[in-house]
Amino acid sequence: MLDIQNLNIWYRGIHAVKGIDVSIDKGEIVTLIGANGAGKSSTIRAIAGLVRGFKGYIGYSRSQGKPVRLNGRQPEEMVKMGIALSPEGRRILPQLTAEENLRLGAYTRDDKEEIARDIDYVYDLFPRLKERRSQKGGTLSGGEQQMLAVGRALMSRPDLLMLDEPSLGLAPMLVGEVFDIIREINRQGKTILLVEQNAFAALKIAHKAYVLEVGTITIQGTGEELLQDPRVKDAYLGG
Amino acid sequence: MSLNMFVQHFINALGLGALYGLIAIGYTMVYGILRLINFAHGDIFMLGAYFVFFATIQFKLPWGIGVAIAIAGATLCGLLVDRIAYRPLRSAPRISALISAIGVSFFLENLSVVVFTGMPRAVVQPPWLMHPILIKSPSFGEIRLIPLGLMVPVISFLIVGGLLWIVHRTKPGLAMRSISYDIETTRLMGVSVDRIIALTFALGSALAALAGIMWALRYPRVEPFMGIFPGFKAFIAAVFGGIGSIPGAMIGGLALGFVEIMSIAFFPRLSGYKDAFAFVLLIVILLVKPTGLMGERLEEKI
Ligand SMILES: Nc1ncnc2c1ncn2[C@@H]1O[C@H](COP(=O)(O)OP(=O)(O)OP(=O)(O)O)[C@@H](O)[C@H]1O
Ligand SMILES: [Mg+2]
């Protein structure tokens, strides 16, 4: 579904991502783990169209069709092609209500009834959001904002859902809850690219995983394999 | 002052204030989204007035059609200003767009001198708008009103109501509010930001043109520099009301209209200073509540 070859990203002379290859098949949960500054967000942002002037190839095929090249497209185009990103730091619009944030997520769509149904679907996934529906986004707790960010990304009905650190700032109990929901979303048919610091939780639900270290992929395999890998255990799972 | 005089001044102030408010809304909307002071906004106001002058007086079109043409023409000009002078500078430092705005303003004013000549021209008001209505009441005597005086505030408030509906109840309105907080995230939601910005300029320009038309009817003449002072004052009204807030812009405009009209009404000797009141108001609000009446703190954009 997504095929990244030799992706390179520079920021004013910093070589942040140094020629990585990543491939995602339909229906998978793929995770990208790594330390701060490894280049995880840069990679995911490049796919979403937010990074200008990267080098390499990003190919995407929505269904069975021929892959299209994503390089150089605008973020709003990506959404229409079925790629949605829940960005790092949640980026909830503080002055819009929770429900308006969800409606904004459905901006590319015009099917009113289906949008209403999807809003209910998000409220089913995250019942706390329903209680907060008319509350301003900025007044939600960090955890509620994170749920809203995931829900908002779902509102465009993406085929590929990208989540940048959905567990950031969540209480341990809530982390488990959010990851259960991610797995549930995947079971319902969405392909997921998950960027995480919380390697343990991410590897447990991932079909495939990549470890990124200062811009280079150093380890890759199934989630299970990486959970057992001594190098991963040492560096990312606290020994 | 007698009560009937006061009512006259009150309606007068309401009209002037509503016009300031209409212009101020264009400033506040563009600033809210782009953090740009659109200096050319006052000149769009001027173009609206000129277009209606040419349509109705030179070409003898009926007023309804003339107004439609003037609004459409000025809106188009506003869109062109954005497309040519601002959009190429979207990712440039903010000061570049500001300088571009000043340049566009000078350009439009001087182009108007060349095309329309610098000579002021008289606007012939349609007689039905000027026909006085006398209201006699035993309690406060006689009040003399003209339809124009009532029409200006009524139309202005209706339009602002419609605009608020667009901003708060429609999809493009949702995108507008969203862009003003976080452009990048708005794009991630599938919004074509340039299109929404263009819509913002279109709405602001249409309102400025409408204000220009009503201004030309109230003070029946047009000239190329007529947009400068109303533009300045409307900008101050927007700051006073809290820049970024549409109701704030209207309230700021009304406040300014009242200060101007009433201070002269009560202290006729101050009439020479009438253009200075706006600046006094600006200084006071900046000292007392720098975010303006309805303003929220604007965070630096990410
Ligand atoms: N817009 C930018 N301008 C300059 N440098 C940047 C920019 N964005 C990222 N970088 C740099 O690129 C490198 C990779 O950053 P990136 O955000 O991709 O890391 P990350 O793996 O997501 O880290 P974290 O886990 O802390 O979110 C870092 O060194 C960062 O400082
Ligand atoms: Mg990151």
PDB file of N, CA and C in Angstrom, chain A residues 45 48 50 52 74-76 79-80 85 87 90-91 93-96 100-101 103-110 152, chain B residues 168-169 171-172 174-175 177-179 181-182 184-196 296-297 299 302:
ATOM      1  N   ARG A  45       5.709  12.897   8.462  1.00  0.00           N
ATOM      2  CA  ARG A  45       5.294  14.191   7.913  1.00  0.00           C
ATOM      3  C   ARG A  45       5.585  14.287   6.429  1.00  0.00           C
ATOM      4  N   ALA A  48       2.769  12.685   4.708  1.00  0.00           N
ATOM      5  CA  ALA A  48       1.566  13.522   4.750  1.00  0.00           C
ATOM      6  C   ALA A  48       1.678  14.767   3.870  1.00  0.00           C
ATOM      7  N   LEU A  50       3.901  17.285   4.349  1.00  0.00           N
ATOM      8  CA  LEU A  50       4.260  18.488   5.107  1.00  0.00           C
ATOM      9  C   LEU A  50       5.739  18.841   4.994  1.00  0.00           C
ATOM     10  N   ARG A  52       8.822  19.768   2.605  1.00  0.00           N
ATOM     11  CA  ARG A  52       9.157  20.201   1.245  1.00  0.00           C
ATOM     12  C   ARG A  52      10.546  19.691   0.883  1.00  0.00           C
ATOM     13  N   GLN A  74       0.426  18.239  -2.129  1.00  0.00           N
ATOM     14  CA  GLN A  74       0.031  19.046  -0.974  1.00  0.00           C
ATOM     15  C   GLN A  74      -0.678  18.168   0.066  1.00  0.00           C
ATOM     16  N   PRO A  75      -0.581  18.548   1.332  1.00  0.00           N
ATOM     17  CA  PRO A  75      -1.235  17.743   2.375  1.00  0.00           C
ATOM     18  C   PRO A  75      -2.730  17.542   2.130  1.00  0.00           C
ATOM     19  N   GLU A  76      -3.403  18.587   1.629  1.00  0.00           N
ATOM     20  CA  GLU A  76      -4.851  18.444   1.454  1.00  0.00           C
ATOM     21  C   GLU A  76      -5.174  17.391   0.389  1.00  0.00           C
ATOM     22  N   VAL A  79      -5.137  13.842   1.964  1.00  0.00           N
ATOM     23  CA  VAL A  79      -6.358  13.491   2.678  1.00  0.00           C
ATOM     24  C   VAL A  79      -7.375  12.928   1.698  1.00  0.00           C
ATOM     25  N   LYS A  80      -7.471  13.582   0.533  1.00  0.00           N
ATOM     26  CA  LYS A  80      -8.445  13.111  -0.457  1.00  0.00           C
ATOM     27  C   LYS A  80      -8.055  11.740  -0.997  1.00  0.00           C
ATOM     28  N   LEU A  85      -3.358  11.946   9.019  1.00  0.00           N
ATOM     29  CA  LEU A  85      -2.326  11.988  10.058  1.00  0.00           C
ATOM     30  C   LEU A  85      -2.891  12.612  11.326  1.00  0.00           C
ATOM     31  N   PRO A  87      -1.316  14.322  14.167  1.00  0.00           N
ATOM     32  CA  PRO A  87       0.061  14.807  14.302  1.00  0.00           C
ATOM     33  C   PRO A  87       0.594  14.729  15.731  1.00  0.00           C
ATOM     34  N   ARG A  90      -0.791  16.385  19.124  1.00  0.00           N
ATOM     35  CA  ARG A  90      -2.254  16.431  19.030  1.00  0.00           C
ATOM     36  C   ARG A  90      -2.799  17.533  18.138  1.00  0.00           C
ATOM     37  N   ARG A  91      -2.298  18.751  18.334  1.00  0.00           N
ATOM     38  CA  ARG A  91      -2.728  19.862  17.483  1.00  0.00           C
ATOM     39  C   ARG A  91      -4.250  19.985  17.369  1.00  0.00           C
ATOM     40  N   LEU A  93      -7.602  22.042  17.649  1.00  0.00           N
ATOM     41  CA  LEU A  93      -7.851  23.477  17.506  1.00  0.00           C
ATOM     42  C   LEU A  93      -8.555  23.964  18.761  1.00  0.00           C
ATOM     43  N   PRO A  94      -7.869  24.796  19.536  1.00  0.00           N
ATOM     44  CA  PRO A  94      -8.305  25.066  20.907  1.00  0.00           C
ATOM     45  C   PRO A  94      -9.643  25.800  20.998  1.00  0.00           C
ATOM     46  N   GLN A  95      -9.950  26.635  20.006  1.00  0.00           N
ATOM     47  CA  GLN A  95     -11.161  27.452  20.108  1.00  0.00           C
ATOM     48  C   GLN A  95     -12.367  26.798  19.460  1.00  0.00           C
ATOM     49  N   LEU A  96     -12.156  25.667  18.804  1.00  0.00           N
ATOM     50  CA  LEU A  96     -13.286  24.941  18.235  1.00  0.00           C
ATOM     51  C   LEU A  96     -13.730  23.883  19.240  1.00  0.00           C
ATOM     52  N   GLU A 100     -16.696  20.232  16.611  1.00  0.00           N
ATOM     53  CA  GLU A 100     -16.226  20.981  15.434  1.00  0.00           C
ATOM     54  C   GLU A 100     -14.872  20.453  14.961  1.00  0.00           C
ATOM     55  N   ASN A 101     -14.032  20.051  15.893  1.00  0.00           N
ATOM     56  CA  ASN A 101     -12.769  19.432  15.507  1.00  0.00           C
ATOM     57  C   ASN A 101     -13.019  18.176  14.678  1.00  0.00           C
ATOM     58  N   ARG A 103     -15.727  17.554  12.914  1.00  0.00           N
ATOM     59  CA  ARG A 103     -16.298  17.974  11.625  1.00  0.00           C
ATOM     60  C   ARG A 103     -15.206  18.457  10.675  1.00  0.00           C
ATOM     61  N   LEU A 104     -14.223  19.130  11.251  1.00  0.00           N
ATOM     62  CA  LEU A 104     -13.107  19.598  10.435  1.00  0.00           C
ATOM     63  C   LEU A 104     -12.377  18.404   9.832  1.00  0.00           C
ATOM     64  N   GLY A 105     -12.280  17.333  10.612  1.00  0.00           N
ATOM     65  CA  GLY A 105     -11.653  16.116  10.097  1.00  0.00           C
ATOM     66  C   GLY A 105     -12.392  15.556   8.890  1.00  0.00           C
ATOM     67  N   ALA A 106     -13.681  15.846   8.806  1.00  0.00           N
ATOM     68  CA  ALA A 106     -14.488  15.341   7.686  1.00  0.00           C
ATOM     69  C   ALA A 106     -14.605  16.380   6.572  1.00  0.00           C
ATOM     70  N   TYR A 107     -13.681  17.339   6.558  1.00  0.00           N
ATOM     71  CA  TYR A 107     -13.825  18.472   5.641  1.00  0.00           C
ATOM     72  C   TYR A 107     -13.936  18.075   4.172  1.00  0.00           C
ATOM     73  N   THR A 108     -13.244  17.010   3.780  1.00  0.00           N
ATOM     74  CA  THR A 108     -13.248  16.637   2.361  1.00  0.00           C
ATOM     75  C   THR A 108     -14.519  15.899   1.953  1.00  0.00           C
ATOM     76  N   ARG A 109     -15.372  15.639   2.932  1.00  0.00           N
ATOM     77  CA  ARG A 109     -16.555  14.844   2.617  1.00  0.00           C
ATOM     78  C   ARG A 109     -17.815  15.698   2.581  1.00  0.00           C
ATOM     79  N   ASP A 110     -18.826  15.221   1.815  1.00  0.00           N
ATOM     80  CA  ASP A 110     -20.075  15.974   1.752  1.00  0.00           C
ATOM     81  C   ASP A 110     -21.290  15.158   2.160  1.00  0.00           C
ATOM     82  N   ARG A 152     -10.442  12.527  15.079  1.00  0.00           N
ATOM     83  CA  ARG A 152     -10.484  13.501  13.998  1.00  0.00           C
ATOM     84  C   ARG A 152      -9.818  12.951  12.735  1.00  0.00           C
TER      85      ARG A 152
ATOM     86  N   HIS B 168     -19.794  30.800  11.533  1.00  0.00           N
ATOM     87  CA  HIS B 168     -20.031  29.842  12.615  1.00  0.00           C
ATOM     88  C   HIS B 168     -20.876  28.642  12.220  1.00  0.00           C
ATOM     89  N   ARG B 169     -21.534  28.689  11.080  1.00  0.00           N
ATOM     90  CA  ARG B 169     -22.452  27.602  10.756  1.00  0.00           C
ATOM     91  C   ARG B 169     -22.139  26.876   9.460  1.00  0.00           C
ATOM     92  N   LYS B 171     -19.261  25.142   6.494  1.00  0.00           N
ATOM     93  CA  LYS B 171     -17.974  24.450   6.405  1.00  0.00           C
ATOM     94  C   LYS B 171     -16.820  25.403   6.100  1.00  0.00           C
ATOM     95  N   PRO B 172     -16.965  26.272   5.093  1.00  0.00           N
ATOM     96  CA  PRO B 172     -15.857  27.216   4.862  1.00  0.00           C
ATOM     97  C   PRO B 172     -15.600  28.085   6.091  1.00  0.00           C
ATOM     98  N   LEU B 174     -15.973  27.166   9.202  1.00  0.00           N
ATOM     99  CA  LEU B 174     -15.216  26.324  10.128  1.00  0.00           C
ATOM    100  C   LEU B 174     -13.738  26.336   9.736  1.00  0.00           C
ATOM    101  N   ALA B 175     -13.498  26.223   8.432  1.00  0.00           N
ATOM    102  CA  ALA B 175     -12.107  26.238   7.961  1.00  0.00           C
ATOM    103  C   ALA B 175     -11.447  27.581   8.267  1.00  0.00           C
ATOM    104  N   ARG B 177     -12.091  29.642  10.745  1.00  0.00           N
ATOM    105  CA  ARG B 177     -11.753  29.731  12.167  1.00  0.00           C
ATOM    106  C   ARG B 177     -10.561  28.839  12.467  1.00  0.00           C
ATOM    107  N   SER B 178     -10.522  27.718  11.797  1.00  0.00           N
ATOM    108  CA  SER B 178      -9.437  26.781  12.046  1.00  0.00           C
ATOM    109  C   SER B 178      -8.094  27.338  11.555  1.00  0.00           C
ATOM    110  N   ILE B 179      -8.096  27.915  10.358  1.00  0.00           N
ATOM    111  CA  ILE B 179      -6.860  28.473   9.805  1.00  0.00           C
ATOM    112  C   ILE B 179      -6.280  29.529  10.730  1.00  0.00           C
ATOM    113  N   TYR B 181      -6.104  29.623  13.766  1.00  0.00           N
ATOM    114  CA  TYR B 181      -5.339  29.074  14.895  1.00  0.00           C
ATOM    115  C   TYR B 181      -4.126  28.271  14.455  1.00  0.00           C
ATOM    116  N   ASP B 182      -4.255  27.533  13.365  1.00  0.00           N
ATOM    117  CA  ASP B 182      -3.184  26.610  13.010  1.00  0.00           C
ATOM    118  C   ASP B 182      -3.317  26.204  11.539  1.00  0.00           C
ATOM    119  N   GLU B 184      -1.159  24.709   9.496  1.00  0.00           N
ATOM    120  CA  GLU B 184      -0.664  23.392   9.098  1.00  0.00           C
ATOM    121  C   GLU B 184      -1.681  22.296   9.412  1.00  0.00           C
ATOM    122  N   THR B 185      -2.221  22.347  10.619  1.00  0.00           N
ATOM    123  CA  THR B 185      -3.185  21.318  11.002  1.00  0.00           C
ATOM    124  C   THR B 185      -4.437  21.417  10.134  1.00  0.00           C
ATOM    125  N   THR B 186      -4.828  22.634   9.792  1.00  0.00           N
ATOM    126  CA  THR B 186      -5.992  22.792   8.929  1.00  0.00           C
ATOM    127  C   THR B 186      -5.762  22.112   7.579  1.00  0.00           C
ATOM    128  N   ARG B 187      -4.535  22.246   7.071  1.00  0.00           N
ATOM    129  CA  ARG B 187      -4.238  21.580   5.798  1.00  0.00           C
ATOM    130  C   ARG B 187      -4.305  20.069   5.954  1.00  0.00           C
ATOM    131  N   LEU B 188      -3.867  19.581   7.105  1.00  0.00           N
ATOM    132  CA  LEU B 188      -3.907  18.136   7.352  1.00  0.00           C
ATOM    133  C   LEU B 188      -5.328  17.597   7.352  1.00  0.00           C
ATOM    134  N   MET B 189      -6.295  18.490   7.524  1.00  0.00           N
ATOM    135  CA  MET B 189      -7.693  18.068   7.529  1.00  0.00           C
ATOM    136  C   MET B 189      -8.277  18.105   6.123  1.00  0.00           C
ATOM    137  N   GLY B 190      -7.455  18.446   5.141  1.00  0.00           N
ATOM    138  CA  GLY B 190      -7.918  18.440   3.768  1.00  0.00           C
ATOM    139  C   GLY B 190      -8.425  19.776   3.268  1.00  0.00           C
ATOM    140  N   VAL B 191      -8.154  20.855   3.999  1.00  0.00           N
ATOM    141  CA  VAL B 191      -8.623  22.177   3.596  1.00  0.00           C
ATOM    142  C   VAL B 191      -7.605  22.813   2.645  1.00  0.00           C
ATOM    143  N   SER B 192      -8.077  23.321   1.505  1.00  0.00           N
ATOM    144  CA  SER B 192      -7.199  24.085   0.617  1.00  0.00           C
ATOM    145  C   SER B 192      -7.117  25.497   1.174  1.00  0.00           C
ATOM    146  N   VAL B 193      -6.020  25.763   1.863  1.00  0.00           N
ATOM    147  CA  VAL B 193      -5.927  26.989   2.635  1.00  0.00           C
ATOM    148  C   VAL B 193      -6.005  28.238   1.756  1.00  0.00           C
ATOM    149  N   ASP B 194      -5.347  28.187   0.602  1.00  0.00           N
ATOM    150  CA  ASP B 194      -5.365  29.373  -0.261  1.00  0.00           C
ATOM    151  C   ASP B 194      -6.783  29.727  -0.704  1.00  0.00           C
ATOM    152  N   ARG B 195      -7.599  28.701  -0.897  1.00  0.00           N
ATOM    153  CA  ARG B 195      -8.973  28.959  -1.316  1.00  0.00           C
ATOM    154  C   ARG B 195      -9.760  29.636  -0.186  1.00  0.00           C
ATOM    155  N   ILE B 196      -9.530  29.191   1.035  1.00  0.00           N
ATOM    156  CA  ILE B 196     -10.244  29.783   2.165  1.00  0.00           C
ATOM    157  C   ILE B 196      -9.754  31.216   2.402  1.00  0.00           C
ATOM    158  N   GLU B 296      -8.992  37.956  22.300  1.00  0.00           N
ATOM    159  CA  GLU B 296      -8.327  36.943  23.085  1.00  0.00           C
ATOM    160  C   GLU B 296      -6.850  37.100  22.814  1.00  0.00           C
ATOM    161  N   ARG B 297      -6.052  36.578  23.727  1.00  0.00           N
ATOM    162  CA  ARG B 297      -4.625  36.689  23.482  1.00  0.00           C
ATOM    163  C   ARG B 297      -4.277  35.868  22.244  1.00  0.00           C
ATOM    164  N   GLU B 299      -1.849  33.787  20.361  1.00  0.00           N
ATOM    165  CA  GLU B 299      -0.560  33.134  20.563  1.00  0.00           C
ATOM    166  C   GLU B 299       0.247  33.296  19.289  1.00  0.00           C
ATOM    167  N   ILE B 302       2.523  28.730  15.345  1.00  0.00           N
ATOM    168  CA  ILE B 302       3.535  27.678  15.378  1.00  0.00           C
ATOM    169  C   ILE B 302       4.169  27.543  13.994  1.00  0.00           C
TER     170      ILE B 302
END
